[in-house]
Short mmCIF file of N, CA and C in Angstrom, two decimals:
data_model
loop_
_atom_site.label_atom_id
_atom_site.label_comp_id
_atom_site.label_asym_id
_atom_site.label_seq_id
_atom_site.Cartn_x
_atom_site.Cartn_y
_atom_site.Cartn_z
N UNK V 1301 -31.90 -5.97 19.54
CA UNK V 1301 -31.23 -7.02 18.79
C UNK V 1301 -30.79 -6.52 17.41
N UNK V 1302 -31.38 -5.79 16.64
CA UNK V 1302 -31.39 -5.06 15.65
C UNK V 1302 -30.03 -4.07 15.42
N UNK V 1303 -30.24 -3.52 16.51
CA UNK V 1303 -28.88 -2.90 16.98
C UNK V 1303 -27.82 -3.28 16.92
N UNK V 1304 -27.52 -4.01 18.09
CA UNK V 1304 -26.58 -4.85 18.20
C UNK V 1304 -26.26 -6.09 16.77
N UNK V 1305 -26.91 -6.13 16.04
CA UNK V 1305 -26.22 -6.99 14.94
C UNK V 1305 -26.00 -6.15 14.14
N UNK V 1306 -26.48 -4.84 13.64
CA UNK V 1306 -25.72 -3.76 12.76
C UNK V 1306 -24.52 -3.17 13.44
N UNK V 1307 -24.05 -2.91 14.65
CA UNK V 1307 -23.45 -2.77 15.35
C UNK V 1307 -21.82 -3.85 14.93
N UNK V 1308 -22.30 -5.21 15.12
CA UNK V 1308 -21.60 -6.36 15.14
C UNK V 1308 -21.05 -6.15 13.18
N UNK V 1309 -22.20 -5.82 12.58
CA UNK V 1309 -21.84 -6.16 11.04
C UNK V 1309 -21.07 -4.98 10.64
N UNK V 1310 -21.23 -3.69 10.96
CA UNK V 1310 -20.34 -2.49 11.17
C UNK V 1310 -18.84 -2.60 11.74
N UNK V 1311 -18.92 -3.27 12.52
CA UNK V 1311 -17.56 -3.82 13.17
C UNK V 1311 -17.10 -4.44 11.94
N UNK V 1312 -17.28 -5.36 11.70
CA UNK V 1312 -16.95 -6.58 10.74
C UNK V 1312 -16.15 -6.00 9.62
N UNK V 1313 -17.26 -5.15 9.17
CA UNK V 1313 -16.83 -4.22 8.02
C UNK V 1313 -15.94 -3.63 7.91
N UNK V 1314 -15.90 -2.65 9.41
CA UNK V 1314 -14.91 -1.95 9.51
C UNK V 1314 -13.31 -2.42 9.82
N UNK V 1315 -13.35 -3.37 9.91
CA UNK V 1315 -12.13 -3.69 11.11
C UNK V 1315 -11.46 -4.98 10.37
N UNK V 1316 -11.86 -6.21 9.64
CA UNK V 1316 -11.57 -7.04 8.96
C UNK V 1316 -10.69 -6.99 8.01
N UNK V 1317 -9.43 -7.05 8.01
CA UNK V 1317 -8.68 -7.28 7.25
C UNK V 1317 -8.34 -7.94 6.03
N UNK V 1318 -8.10 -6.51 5.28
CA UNK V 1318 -8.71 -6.96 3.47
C UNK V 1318 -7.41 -7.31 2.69
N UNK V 1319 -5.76 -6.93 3.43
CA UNK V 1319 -4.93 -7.71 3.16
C UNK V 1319 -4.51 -6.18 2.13
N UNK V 1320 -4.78 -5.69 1.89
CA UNK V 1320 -3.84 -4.18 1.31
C UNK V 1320 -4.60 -3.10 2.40
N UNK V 1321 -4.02 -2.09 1.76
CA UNK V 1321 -4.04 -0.86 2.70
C UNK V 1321 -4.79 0.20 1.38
N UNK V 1322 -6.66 0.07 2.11
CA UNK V 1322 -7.40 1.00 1.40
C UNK V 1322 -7.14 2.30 1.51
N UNK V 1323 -6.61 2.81 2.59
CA UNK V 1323 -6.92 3.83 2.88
C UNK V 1323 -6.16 5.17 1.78
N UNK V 1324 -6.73 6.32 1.86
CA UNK V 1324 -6.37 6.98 0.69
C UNK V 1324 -5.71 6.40 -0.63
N UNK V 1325 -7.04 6.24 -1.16
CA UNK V 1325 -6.11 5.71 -2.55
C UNK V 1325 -7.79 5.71 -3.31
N UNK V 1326 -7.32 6.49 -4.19
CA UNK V 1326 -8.30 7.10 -5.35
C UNK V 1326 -8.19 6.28 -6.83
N UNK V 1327 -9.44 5.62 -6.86
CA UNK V 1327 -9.73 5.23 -8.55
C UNK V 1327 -10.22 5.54 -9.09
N UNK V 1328 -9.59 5.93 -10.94
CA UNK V 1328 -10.40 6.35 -11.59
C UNK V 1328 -10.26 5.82 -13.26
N UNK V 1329 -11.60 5.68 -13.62
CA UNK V 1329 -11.82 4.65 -14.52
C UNK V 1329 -11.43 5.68 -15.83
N UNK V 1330 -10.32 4.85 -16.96
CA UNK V 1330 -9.91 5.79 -17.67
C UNK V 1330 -10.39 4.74 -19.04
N UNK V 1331 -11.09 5.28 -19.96
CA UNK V 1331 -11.74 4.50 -20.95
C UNK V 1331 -10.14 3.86 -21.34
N UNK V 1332 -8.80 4.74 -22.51
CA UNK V 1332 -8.21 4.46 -22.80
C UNK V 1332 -6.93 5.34 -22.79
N UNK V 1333 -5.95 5.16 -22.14
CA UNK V 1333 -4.57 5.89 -21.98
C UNK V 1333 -3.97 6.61 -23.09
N UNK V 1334 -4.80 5.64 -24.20
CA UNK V 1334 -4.13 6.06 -25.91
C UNK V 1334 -2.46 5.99 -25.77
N UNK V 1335 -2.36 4.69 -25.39
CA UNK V 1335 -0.78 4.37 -25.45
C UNK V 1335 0.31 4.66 -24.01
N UNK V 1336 1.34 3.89 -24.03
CA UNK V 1336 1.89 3.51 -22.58
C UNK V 1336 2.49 4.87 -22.31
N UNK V 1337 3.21 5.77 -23.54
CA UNK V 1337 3.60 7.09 -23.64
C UNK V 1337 2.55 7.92 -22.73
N UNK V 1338 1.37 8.33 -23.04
CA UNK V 1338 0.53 8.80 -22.37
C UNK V 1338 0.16 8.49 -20.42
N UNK V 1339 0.50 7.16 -20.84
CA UNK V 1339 -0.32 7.10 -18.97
C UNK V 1339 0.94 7.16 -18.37
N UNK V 1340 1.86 7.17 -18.82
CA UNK V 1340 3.85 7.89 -18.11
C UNK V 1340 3.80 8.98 -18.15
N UNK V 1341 3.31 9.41 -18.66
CA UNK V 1341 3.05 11.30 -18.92
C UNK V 1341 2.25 11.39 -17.27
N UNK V 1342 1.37 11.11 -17.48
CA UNK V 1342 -0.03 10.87 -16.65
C UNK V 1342 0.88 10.86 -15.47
N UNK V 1343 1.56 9.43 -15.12
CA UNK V 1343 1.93 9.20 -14.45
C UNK V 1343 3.33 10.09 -13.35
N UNK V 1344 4.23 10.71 -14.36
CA UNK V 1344 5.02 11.67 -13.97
C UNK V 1344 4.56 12.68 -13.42
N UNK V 1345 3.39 13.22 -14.00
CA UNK V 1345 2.76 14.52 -13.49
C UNK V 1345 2.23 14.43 -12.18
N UNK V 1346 1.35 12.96 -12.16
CA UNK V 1346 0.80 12.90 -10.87
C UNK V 1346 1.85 12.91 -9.32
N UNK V 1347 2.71 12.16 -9.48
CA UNK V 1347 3.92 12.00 -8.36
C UNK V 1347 4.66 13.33 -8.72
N UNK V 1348 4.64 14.26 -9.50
CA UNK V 1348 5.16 15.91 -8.99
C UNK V 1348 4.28 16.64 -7.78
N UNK V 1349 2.99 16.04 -7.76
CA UNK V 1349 2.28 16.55 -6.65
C UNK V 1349 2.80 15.99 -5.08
N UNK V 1350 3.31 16.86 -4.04
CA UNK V 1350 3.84 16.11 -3.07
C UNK V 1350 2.92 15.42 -2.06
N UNK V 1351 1.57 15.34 -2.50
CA UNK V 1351 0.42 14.93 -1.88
C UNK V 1351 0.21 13.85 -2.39
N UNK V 1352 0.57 13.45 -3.82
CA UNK V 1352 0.37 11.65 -4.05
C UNK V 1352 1.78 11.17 -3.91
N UNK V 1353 1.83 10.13 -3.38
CA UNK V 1353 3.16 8.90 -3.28
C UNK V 1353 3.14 7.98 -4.35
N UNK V 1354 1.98 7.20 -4.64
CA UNK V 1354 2.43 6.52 -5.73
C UNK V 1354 1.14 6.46 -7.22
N UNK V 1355 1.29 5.73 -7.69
CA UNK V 1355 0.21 5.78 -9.62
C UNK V 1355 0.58 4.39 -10.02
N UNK V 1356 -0.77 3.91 -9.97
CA UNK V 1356 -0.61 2.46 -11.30
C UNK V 1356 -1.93 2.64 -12.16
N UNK V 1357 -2.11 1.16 -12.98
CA UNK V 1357 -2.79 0.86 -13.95
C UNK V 1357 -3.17 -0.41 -13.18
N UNK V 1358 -4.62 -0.66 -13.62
CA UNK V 1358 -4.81 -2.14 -13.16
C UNK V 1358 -6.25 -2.42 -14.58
N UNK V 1359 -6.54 -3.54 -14.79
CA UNK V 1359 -8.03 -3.75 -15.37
C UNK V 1359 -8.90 -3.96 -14.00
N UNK V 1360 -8.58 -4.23 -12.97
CA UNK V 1360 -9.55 -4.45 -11.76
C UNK V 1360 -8.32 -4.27 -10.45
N UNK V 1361 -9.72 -3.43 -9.79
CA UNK V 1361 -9.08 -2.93 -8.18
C UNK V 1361 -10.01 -3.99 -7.67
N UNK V 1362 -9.48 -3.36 -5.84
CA UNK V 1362 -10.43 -4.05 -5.06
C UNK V 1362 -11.58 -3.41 -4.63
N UNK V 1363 -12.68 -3.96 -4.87
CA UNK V 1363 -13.85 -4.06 -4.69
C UNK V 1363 -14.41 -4.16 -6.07
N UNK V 1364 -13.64 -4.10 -7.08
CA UNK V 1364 -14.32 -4.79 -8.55
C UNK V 1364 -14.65 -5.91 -8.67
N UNK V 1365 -16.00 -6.44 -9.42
CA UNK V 1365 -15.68 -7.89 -9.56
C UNK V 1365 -14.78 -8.31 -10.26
N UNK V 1366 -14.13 -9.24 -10.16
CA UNK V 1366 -12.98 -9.98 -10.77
C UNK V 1366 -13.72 -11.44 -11.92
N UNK V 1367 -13.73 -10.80 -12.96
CA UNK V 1367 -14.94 -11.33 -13.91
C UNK V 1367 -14.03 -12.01 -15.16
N UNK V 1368 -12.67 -11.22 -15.55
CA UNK V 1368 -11.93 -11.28 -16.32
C UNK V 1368 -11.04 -13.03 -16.15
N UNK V 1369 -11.51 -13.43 -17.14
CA UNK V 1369 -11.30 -15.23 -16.56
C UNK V 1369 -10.21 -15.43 -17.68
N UNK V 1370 -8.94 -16.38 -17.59
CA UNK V 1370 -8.13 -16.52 -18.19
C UNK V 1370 -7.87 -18.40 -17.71
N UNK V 1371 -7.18 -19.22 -18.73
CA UNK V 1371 -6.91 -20.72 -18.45
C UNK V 1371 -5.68 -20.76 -18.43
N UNK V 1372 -5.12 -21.62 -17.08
CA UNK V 1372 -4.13 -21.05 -17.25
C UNK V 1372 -3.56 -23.16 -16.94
N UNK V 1373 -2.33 -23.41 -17.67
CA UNK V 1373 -2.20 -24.90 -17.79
C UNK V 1373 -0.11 -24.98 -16.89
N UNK V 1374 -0.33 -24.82 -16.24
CA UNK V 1374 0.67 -25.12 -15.39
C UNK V 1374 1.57 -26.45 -15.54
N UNK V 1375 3.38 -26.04 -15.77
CA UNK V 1375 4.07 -27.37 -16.37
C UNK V 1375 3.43 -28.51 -15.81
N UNK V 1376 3.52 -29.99 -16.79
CA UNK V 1376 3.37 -31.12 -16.00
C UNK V 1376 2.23 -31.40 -15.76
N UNK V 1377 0.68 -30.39 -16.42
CA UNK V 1377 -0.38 -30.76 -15.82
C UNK V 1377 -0.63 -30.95 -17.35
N UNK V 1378 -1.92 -31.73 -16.80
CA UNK V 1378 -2.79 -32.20 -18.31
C UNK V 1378 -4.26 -31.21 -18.58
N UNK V 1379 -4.69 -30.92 -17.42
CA UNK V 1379 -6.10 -30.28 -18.00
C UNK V 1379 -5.89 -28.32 -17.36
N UNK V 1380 -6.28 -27.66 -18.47
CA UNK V 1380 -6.63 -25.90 -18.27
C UNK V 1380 -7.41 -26.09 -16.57
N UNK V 1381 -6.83 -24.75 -15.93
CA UNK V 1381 -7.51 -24.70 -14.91
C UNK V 1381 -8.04 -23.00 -15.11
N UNK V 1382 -9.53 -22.70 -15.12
CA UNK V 1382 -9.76 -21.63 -15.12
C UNK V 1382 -9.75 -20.37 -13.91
N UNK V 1383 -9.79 -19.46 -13.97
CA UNK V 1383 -10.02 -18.43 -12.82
C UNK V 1383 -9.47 -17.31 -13.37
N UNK V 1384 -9.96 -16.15 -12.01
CA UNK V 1384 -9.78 -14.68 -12.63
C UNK V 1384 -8.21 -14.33 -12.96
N UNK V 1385 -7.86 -13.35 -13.49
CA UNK V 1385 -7.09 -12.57 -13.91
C UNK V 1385 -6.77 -11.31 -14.24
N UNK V 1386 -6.11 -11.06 -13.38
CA UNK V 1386 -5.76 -9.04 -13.26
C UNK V 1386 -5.03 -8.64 -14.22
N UNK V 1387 -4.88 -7.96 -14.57
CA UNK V 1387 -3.96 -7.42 -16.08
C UNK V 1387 -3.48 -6.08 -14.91
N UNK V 1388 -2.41 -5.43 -14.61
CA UNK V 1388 -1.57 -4.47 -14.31
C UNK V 1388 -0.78 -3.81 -14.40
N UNK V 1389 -0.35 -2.94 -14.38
CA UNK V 1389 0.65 -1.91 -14.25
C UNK V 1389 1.93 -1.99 -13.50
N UNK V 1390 3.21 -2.01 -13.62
CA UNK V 1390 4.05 -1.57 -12.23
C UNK V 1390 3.77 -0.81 -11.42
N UNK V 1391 4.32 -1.49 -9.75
CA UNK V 1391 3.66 -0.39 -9.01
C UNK V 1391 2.53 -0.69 -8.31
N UNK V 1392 1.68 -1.80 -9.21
CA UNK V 1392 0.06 -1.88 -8.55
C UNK V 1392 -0.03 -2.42 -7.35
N UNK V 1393 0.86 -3.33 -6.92
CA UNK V 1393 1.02 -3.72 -5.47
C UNK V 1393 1.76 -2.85 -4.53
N UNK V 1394 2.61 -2.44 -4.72
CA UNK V 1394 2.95 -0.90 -4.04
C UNK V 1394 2.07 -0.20 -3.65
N UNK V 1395 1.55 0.03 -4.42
CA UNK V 1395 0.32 1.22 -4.43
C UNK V 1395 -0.47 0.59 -3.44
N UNK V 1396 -1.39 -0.61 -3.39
CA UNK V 1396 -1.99 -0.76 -2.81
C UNK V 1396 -1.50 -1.95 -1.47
N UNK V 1397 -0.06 -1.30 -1.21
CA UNK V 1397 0.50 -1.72 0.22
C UNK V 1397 0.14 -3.63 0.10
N UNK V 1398 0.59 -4.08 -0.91
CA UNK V 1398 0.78 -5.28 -0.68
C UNK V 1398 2.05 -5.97 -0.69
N UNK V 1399 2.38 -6.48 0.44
CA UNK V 1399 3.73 -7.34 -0.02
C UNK V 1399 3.58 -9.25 -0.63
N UNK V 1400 4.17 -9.57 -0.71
CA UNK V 1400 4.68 -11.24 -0.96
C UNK V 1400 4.74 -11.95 0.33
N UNK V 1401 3.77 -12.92 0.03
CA UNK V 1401 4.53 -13.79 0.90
C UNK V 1401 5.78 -14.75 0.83
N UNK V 1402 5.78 -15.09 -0.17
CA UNK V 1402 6.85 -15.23 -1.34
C UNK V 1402 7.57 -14.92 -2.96
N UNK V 1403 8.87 -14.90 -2.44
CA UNK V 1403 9.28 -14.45 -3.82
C UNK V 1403 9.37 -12.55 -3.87
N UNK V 1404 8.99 -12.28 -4.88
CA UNK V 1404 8.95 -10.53 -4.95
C UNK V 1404 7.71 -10.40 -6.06
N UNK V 1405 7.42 -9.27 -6.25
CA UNK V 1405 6.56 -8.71 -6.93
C UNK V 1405 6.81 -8.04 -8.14
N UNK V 1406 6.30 -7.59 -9.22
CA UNK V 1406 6.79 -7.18 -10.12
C UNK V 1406 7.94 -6.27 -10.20
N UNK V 1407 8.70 -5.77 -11.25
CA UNK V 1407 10.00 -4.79 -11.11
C UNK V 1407 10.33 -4.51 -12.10
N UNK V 1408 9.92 -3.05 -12.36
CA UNK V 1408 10.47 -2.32 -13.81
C UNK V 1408 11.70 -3.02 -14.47
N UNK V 1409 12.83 -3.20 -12.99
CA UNK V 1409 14.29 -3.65 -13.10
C UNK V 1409 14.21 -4.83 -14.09
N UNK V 1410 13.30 -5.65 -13.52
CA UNK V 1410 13.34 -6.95 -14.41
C UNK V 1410 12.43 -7.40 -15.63
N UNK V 1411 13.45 -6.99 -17.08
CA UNK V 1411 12.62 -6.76 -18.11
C UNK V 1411 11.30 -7.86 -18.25
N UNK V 1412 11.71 -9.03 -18.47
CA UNK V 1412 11.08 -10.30 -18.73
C UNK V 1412 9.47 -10.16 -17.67
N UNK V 1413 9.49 -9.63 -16.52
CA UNK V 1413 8.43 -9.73 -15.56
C UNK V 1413 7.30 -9.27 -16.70
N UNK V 1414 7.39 -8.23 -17.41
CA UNK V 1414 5.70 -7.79 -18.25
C UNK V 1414 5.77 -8.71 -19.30
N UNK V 1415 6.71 -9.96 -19.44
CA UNK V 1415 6.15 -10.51 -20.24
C UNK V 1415 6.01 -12.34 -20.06
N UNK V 1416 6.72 -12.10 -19.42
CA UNK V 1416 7.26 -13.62 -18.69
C UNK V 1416 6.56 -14.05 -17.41
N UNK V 1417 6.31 -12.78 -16.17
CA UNK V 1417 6.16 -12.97 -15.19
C UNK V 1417 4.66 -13.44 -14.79
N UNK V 1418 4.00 -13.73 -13.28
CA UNK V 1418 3.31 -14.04 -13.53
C UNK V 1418 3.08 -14.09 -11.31
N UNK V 1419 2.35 -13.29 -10.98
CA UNK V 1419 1.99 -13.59 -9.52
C UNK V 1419 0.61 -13.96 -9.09
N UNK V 1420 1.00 -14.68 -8.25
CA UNK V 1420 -0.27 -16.06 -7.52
C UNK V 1420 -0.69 -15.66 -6.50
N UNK V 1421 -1.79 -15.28 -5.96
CA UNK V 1421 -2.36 -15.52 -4.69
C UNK V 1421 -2.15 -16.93 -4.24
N UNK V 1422 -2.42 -17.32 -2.51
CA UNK V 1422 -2.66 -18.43 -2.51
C UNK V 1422 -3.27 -19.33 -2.46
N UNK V 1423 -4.59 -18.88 -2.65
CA UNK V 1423 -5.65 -20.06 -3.63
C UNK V 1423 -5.77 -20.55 -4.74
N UNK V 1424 -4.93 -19.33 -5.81
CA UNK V 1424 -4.33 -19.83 -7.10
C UNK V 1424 -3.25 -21.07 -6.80
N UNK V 1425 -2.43 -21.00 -6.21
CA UNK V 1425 -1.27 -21.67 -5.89
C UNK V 1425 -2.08 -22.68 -5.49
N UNK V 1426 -2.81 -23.14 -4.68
CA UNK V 1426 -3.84 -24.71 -4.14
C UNK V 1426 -4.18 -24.84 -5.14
N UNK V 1427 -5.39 -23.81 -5.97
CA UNK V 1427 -6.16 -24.84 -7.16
C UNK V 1427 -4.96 -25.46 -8.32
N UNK V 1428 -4.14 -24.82 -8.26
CA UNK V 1428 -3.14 -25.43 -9.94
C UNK V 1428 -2.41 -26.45 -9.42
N UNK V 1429 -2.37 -26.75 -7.73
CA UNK V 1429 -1.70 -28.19 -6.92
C UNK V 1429 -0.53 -28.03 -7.53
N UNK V 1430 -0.09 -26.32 -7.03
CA UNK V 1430 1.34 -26.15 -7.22
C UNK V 1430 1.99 -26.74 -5.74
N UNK V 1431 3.55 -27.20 -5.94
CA UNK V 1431 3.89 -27.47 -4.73
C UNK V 1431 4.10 -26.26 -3.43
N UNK V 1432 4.43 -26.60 -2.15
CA UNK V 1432 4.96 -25.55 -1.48
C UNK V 1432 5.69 -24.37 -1.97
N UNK V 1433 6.39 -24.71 -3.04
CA UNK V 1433 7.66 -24.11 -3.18
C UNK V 1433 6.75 -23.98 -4.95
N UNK V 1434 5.89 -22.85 -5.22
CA UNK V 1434 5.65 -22.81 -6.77
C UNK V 1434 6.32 -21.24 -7.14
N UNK V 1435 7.48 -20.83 -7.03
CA UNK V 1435 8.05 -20.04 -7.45
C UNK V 1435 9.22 -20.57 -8.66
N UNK V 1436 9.12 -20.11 -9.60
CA UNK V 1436 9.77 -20.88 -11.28
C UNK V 1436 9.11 -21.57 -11.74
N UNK V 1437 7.91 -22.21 -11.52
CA UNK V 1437 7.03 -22.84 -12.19
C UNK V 1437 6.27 -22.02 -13.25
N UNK V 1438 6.51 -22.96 -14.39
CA UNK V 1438 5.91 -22.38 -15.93
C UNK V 1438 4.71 -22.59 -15.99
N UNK V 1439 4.22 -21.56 -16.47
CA UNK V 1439 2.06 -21.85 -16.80
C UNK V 1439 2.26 -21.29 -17.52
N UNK V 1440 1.26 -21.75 -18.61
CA UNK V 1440 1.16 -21.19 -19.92
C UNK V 1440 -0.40 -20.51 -19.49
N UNK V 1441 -0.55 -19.40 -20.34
CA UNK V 1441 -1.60 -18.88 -19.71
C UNK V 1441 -2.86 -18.23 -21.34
N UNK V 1442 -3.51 -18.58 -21.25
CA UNK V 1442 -4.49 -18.43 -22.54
C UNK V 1442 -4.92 -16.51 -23.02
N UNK V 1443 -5.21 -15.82 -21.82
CA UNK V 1443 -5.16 -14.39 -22.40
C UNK V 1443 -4.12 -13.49 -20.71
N UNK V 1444 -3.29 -13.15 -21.39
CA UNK V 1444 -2.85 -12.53 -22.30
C UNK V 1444 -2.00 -14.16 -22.75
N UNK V 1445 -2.10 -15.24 -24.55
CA UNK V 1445 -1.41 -15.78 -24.22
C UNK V 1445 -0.02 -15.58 -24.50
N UNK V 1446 1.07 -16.55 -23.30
CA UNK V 1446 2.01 -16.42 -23.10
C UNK V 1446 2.38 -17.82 -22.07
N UNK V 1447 3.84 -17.42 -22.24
CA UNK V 1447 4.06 -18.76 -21.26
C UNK V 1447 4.82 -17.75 -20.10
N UNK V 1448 4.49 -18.17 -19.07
CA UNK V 1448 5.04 -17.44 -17.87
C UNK V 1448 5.82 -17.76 -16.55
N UNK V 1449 6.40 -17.67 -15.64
CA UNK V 1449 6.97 -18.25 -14.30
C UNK V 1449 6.16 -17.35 -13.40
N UNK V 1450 5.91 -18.31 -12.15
CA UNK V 1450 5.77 -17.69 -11.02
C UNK V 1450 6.77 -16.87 -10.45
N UNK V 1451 6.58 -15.60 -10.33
CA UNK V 1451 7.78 -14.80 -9.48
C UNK V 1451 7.46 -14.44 -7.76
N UNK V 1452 6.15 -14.49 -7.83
CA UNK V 1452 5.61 -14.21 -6.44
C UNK V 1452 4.67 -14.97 -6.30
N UNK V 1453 4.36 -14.96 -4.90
CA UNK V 1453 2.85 -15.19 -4.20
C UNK V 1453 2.40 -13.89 -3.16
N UNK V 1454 1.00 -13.78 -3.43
CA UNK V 1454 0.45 -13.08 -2.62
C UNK V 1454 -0.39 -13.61 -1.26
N UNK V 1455 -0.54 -13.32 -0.36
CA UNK V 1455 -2.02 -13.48 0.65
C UNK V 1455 -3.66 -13.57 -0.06
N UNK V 1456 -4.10 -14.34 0.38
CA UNK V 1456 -5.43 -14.23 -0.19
C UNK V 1456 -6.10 -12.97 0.17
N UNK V 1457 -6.19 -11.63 -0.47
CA UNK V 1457 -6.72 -10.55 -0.58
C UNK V 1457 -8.30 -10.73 -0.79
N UNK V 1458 -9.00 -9.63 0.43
CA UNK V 1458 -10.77 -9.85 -0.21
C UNK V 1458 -10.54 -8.07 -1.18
N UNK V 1459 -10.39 -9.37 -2.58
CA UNK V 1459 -10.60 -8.07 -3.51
C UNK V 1459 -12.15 -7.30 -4.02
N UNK V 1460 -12.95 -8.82 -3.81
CA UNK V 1460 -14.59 -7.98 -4.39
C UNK V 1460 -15.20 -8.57 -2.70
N UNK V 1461 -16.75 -7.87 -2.60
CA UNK V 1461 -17.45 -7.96 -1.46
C UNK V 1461 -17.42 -9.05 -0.10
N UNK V 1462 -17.33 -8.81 0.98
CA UNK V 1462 -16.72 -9.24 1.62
C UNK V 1462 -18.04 -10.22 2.32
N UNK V 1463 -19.01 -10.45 1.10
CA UNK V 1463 -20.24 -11.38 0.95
C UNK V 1463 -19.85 -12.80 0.47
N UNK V 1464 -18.53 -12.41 -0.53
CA UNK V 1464 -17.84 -13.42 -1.63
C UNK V 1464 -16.36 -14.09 -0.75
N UNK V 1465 -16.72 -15.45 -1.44
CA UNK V 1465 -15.31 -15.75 -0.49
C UNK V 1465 -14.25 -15.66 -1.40
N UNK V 1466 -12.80 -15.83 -0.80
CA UNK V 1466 -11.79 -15.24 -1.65
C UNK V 1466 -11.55 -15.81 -2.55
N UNK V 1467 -11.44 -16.12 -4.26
CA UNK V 1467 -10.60 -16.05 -5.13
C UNK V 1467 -9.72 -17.03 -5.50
N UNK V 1468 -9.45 -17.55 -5.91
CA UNK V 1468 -7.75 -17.67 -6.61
C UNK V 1468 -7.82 -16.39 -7.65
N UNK V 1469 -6.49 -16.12 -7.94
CA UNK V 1469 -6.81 -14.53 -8.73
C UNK V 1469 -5.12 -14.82 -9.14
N UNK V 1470 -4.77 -15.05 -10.42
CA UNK V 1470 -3.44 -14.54 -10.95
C UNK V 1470 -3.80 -13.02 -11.53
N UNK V 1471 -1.94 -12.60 -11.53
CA UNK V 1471 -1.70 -11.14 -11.66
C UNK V 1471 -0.93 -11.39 -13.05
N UNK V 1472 -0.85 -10.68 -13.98
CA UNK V 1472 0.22 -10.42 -14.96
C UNK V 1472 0.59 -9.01 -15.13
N UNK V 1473 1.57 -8.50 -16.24
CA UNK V 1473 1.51 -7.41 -16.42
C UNK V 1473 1.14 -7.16 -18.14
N UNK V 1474 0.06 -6.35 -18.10
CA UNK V 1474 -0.37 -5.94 -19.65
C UNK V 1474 -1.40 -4.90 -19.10
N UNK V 1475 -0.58 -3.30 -19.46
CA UNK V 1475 -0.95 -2.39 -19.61
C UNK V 1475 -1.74 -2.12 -20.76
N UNK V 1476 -1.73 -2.73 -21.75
CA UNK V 1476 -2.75 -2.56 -22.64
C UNK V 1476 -4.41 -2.77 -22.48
N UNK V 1477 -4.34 -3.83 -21.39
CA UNK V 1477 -6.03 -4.07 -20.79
C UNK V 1477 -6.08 -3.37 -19.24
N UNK V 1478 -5.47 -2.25 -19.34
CA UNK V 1478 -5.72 -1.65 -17.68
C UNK V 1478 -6.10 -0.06 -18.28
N UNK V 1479 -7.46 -0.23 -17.71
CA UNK V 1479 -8.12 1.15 -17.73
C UNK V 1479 -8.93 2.02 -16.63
N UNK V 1480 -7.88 1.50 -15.33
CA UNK V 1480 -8.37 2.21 -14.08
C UNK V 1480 -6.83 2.73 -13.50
N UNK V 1481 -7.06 3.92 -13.04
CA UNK V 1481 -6.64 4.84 -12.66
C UNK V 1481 -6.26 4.37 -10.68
N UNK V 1482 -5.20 4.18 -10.73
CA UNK V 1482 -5.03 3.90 -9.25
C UNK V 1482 -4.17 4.68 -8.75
N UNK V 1483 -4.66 5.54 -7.56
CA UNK V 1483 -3.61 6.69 -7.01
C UNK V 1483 -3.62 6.74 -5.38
N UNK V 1484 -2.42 6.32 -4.72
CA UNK V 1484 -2.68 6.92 -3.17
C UNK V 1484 -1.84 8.12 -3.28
N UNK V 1485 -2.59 8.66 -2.39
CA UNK V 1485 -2.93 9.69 -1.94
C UNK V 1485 -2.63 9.81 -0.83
#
């Protein structure tokens, strides 16, 4: 019996779909970039190697806890709704093979996204009792603050232990609070 339920929980583990694509992709915790100049440096050098494909920045990967809590007050509502918040890099969903279920994902192309933008999982999207359709919807958001639009939605990703159930989790972009090193490989 013993067996067979490590067996069963090994399966589980193995095979359960975490909604990005772990596989080769190396993190590494970088105290401080010492400026956006530097981790582009960083970053150029690494993609000259024809063995890595892509490089971001994140404050939290997956399997970090997602601890970093931000309030975020969505047009038309009256009370802060709290939950986690990723601070990122361009790229960070690339990197870790995630697409949209709606909308698009961040884009160098589009200046306003690192400062304006703003992507939802979709448990974020339930708790803020955004409608079906919460793409252009303004939230003002307490750190980093700013006022922002939804540009995307994501899948509910199991970003920390797969003990924990999933999340609501907004994304922004502020390279200034990302000090992990994300590389596939």
């Amino acid at each position: 019996l013993c067996a067979l339920l490590m067996l069963r929980q090994l399966d589980y583990l193995e095979n359960t779909p975490l909604g990005f694509k772990k596989e080769y992709v190396a993190v590494a915790e970088v105290q401080d970039f010492a400026g956006l100049s530097k981790y582009q440096s960083l970053k150029s050098t690494l993609l000259q190697n024809p063995n890595i494909t892509a490089v971001s920045s994140a404050s939290r990967v997956p399997s970090d806890s997602w601890t970093n809590y931000s309030r975020f007050l969505p047009e038309g509502q009256s009370g802060y709704i709290g939950m986690p918040i990723g601070h990122v890099n361009f790229d960070y969903f690339e990197t870790l093979g995630i697409e949209p279920v709606k909308g698009r994902l961040f884009s160098e192309k589009m200046i306003t996204d690192a400062t304006e933008g703003i992507v939802l999982n979709e448990s974020a999207v339930k708790k803020m009792g955004l409608s079906q359709s919460p793409l252009g919807t303004s939230i003002f958001v307490t750190w980093p603050e700013s006022h922002r639009r939804v540009i995307g939605v994501i899948n509910d990703l199991h970003l920390e232990s797969l003990h924990e159930k999933v999340n609501p989790v907004a994304v922004v972009i502020s390279p200034a609070h990302c000090g992990q090193l994300v590389v596939r490989i």
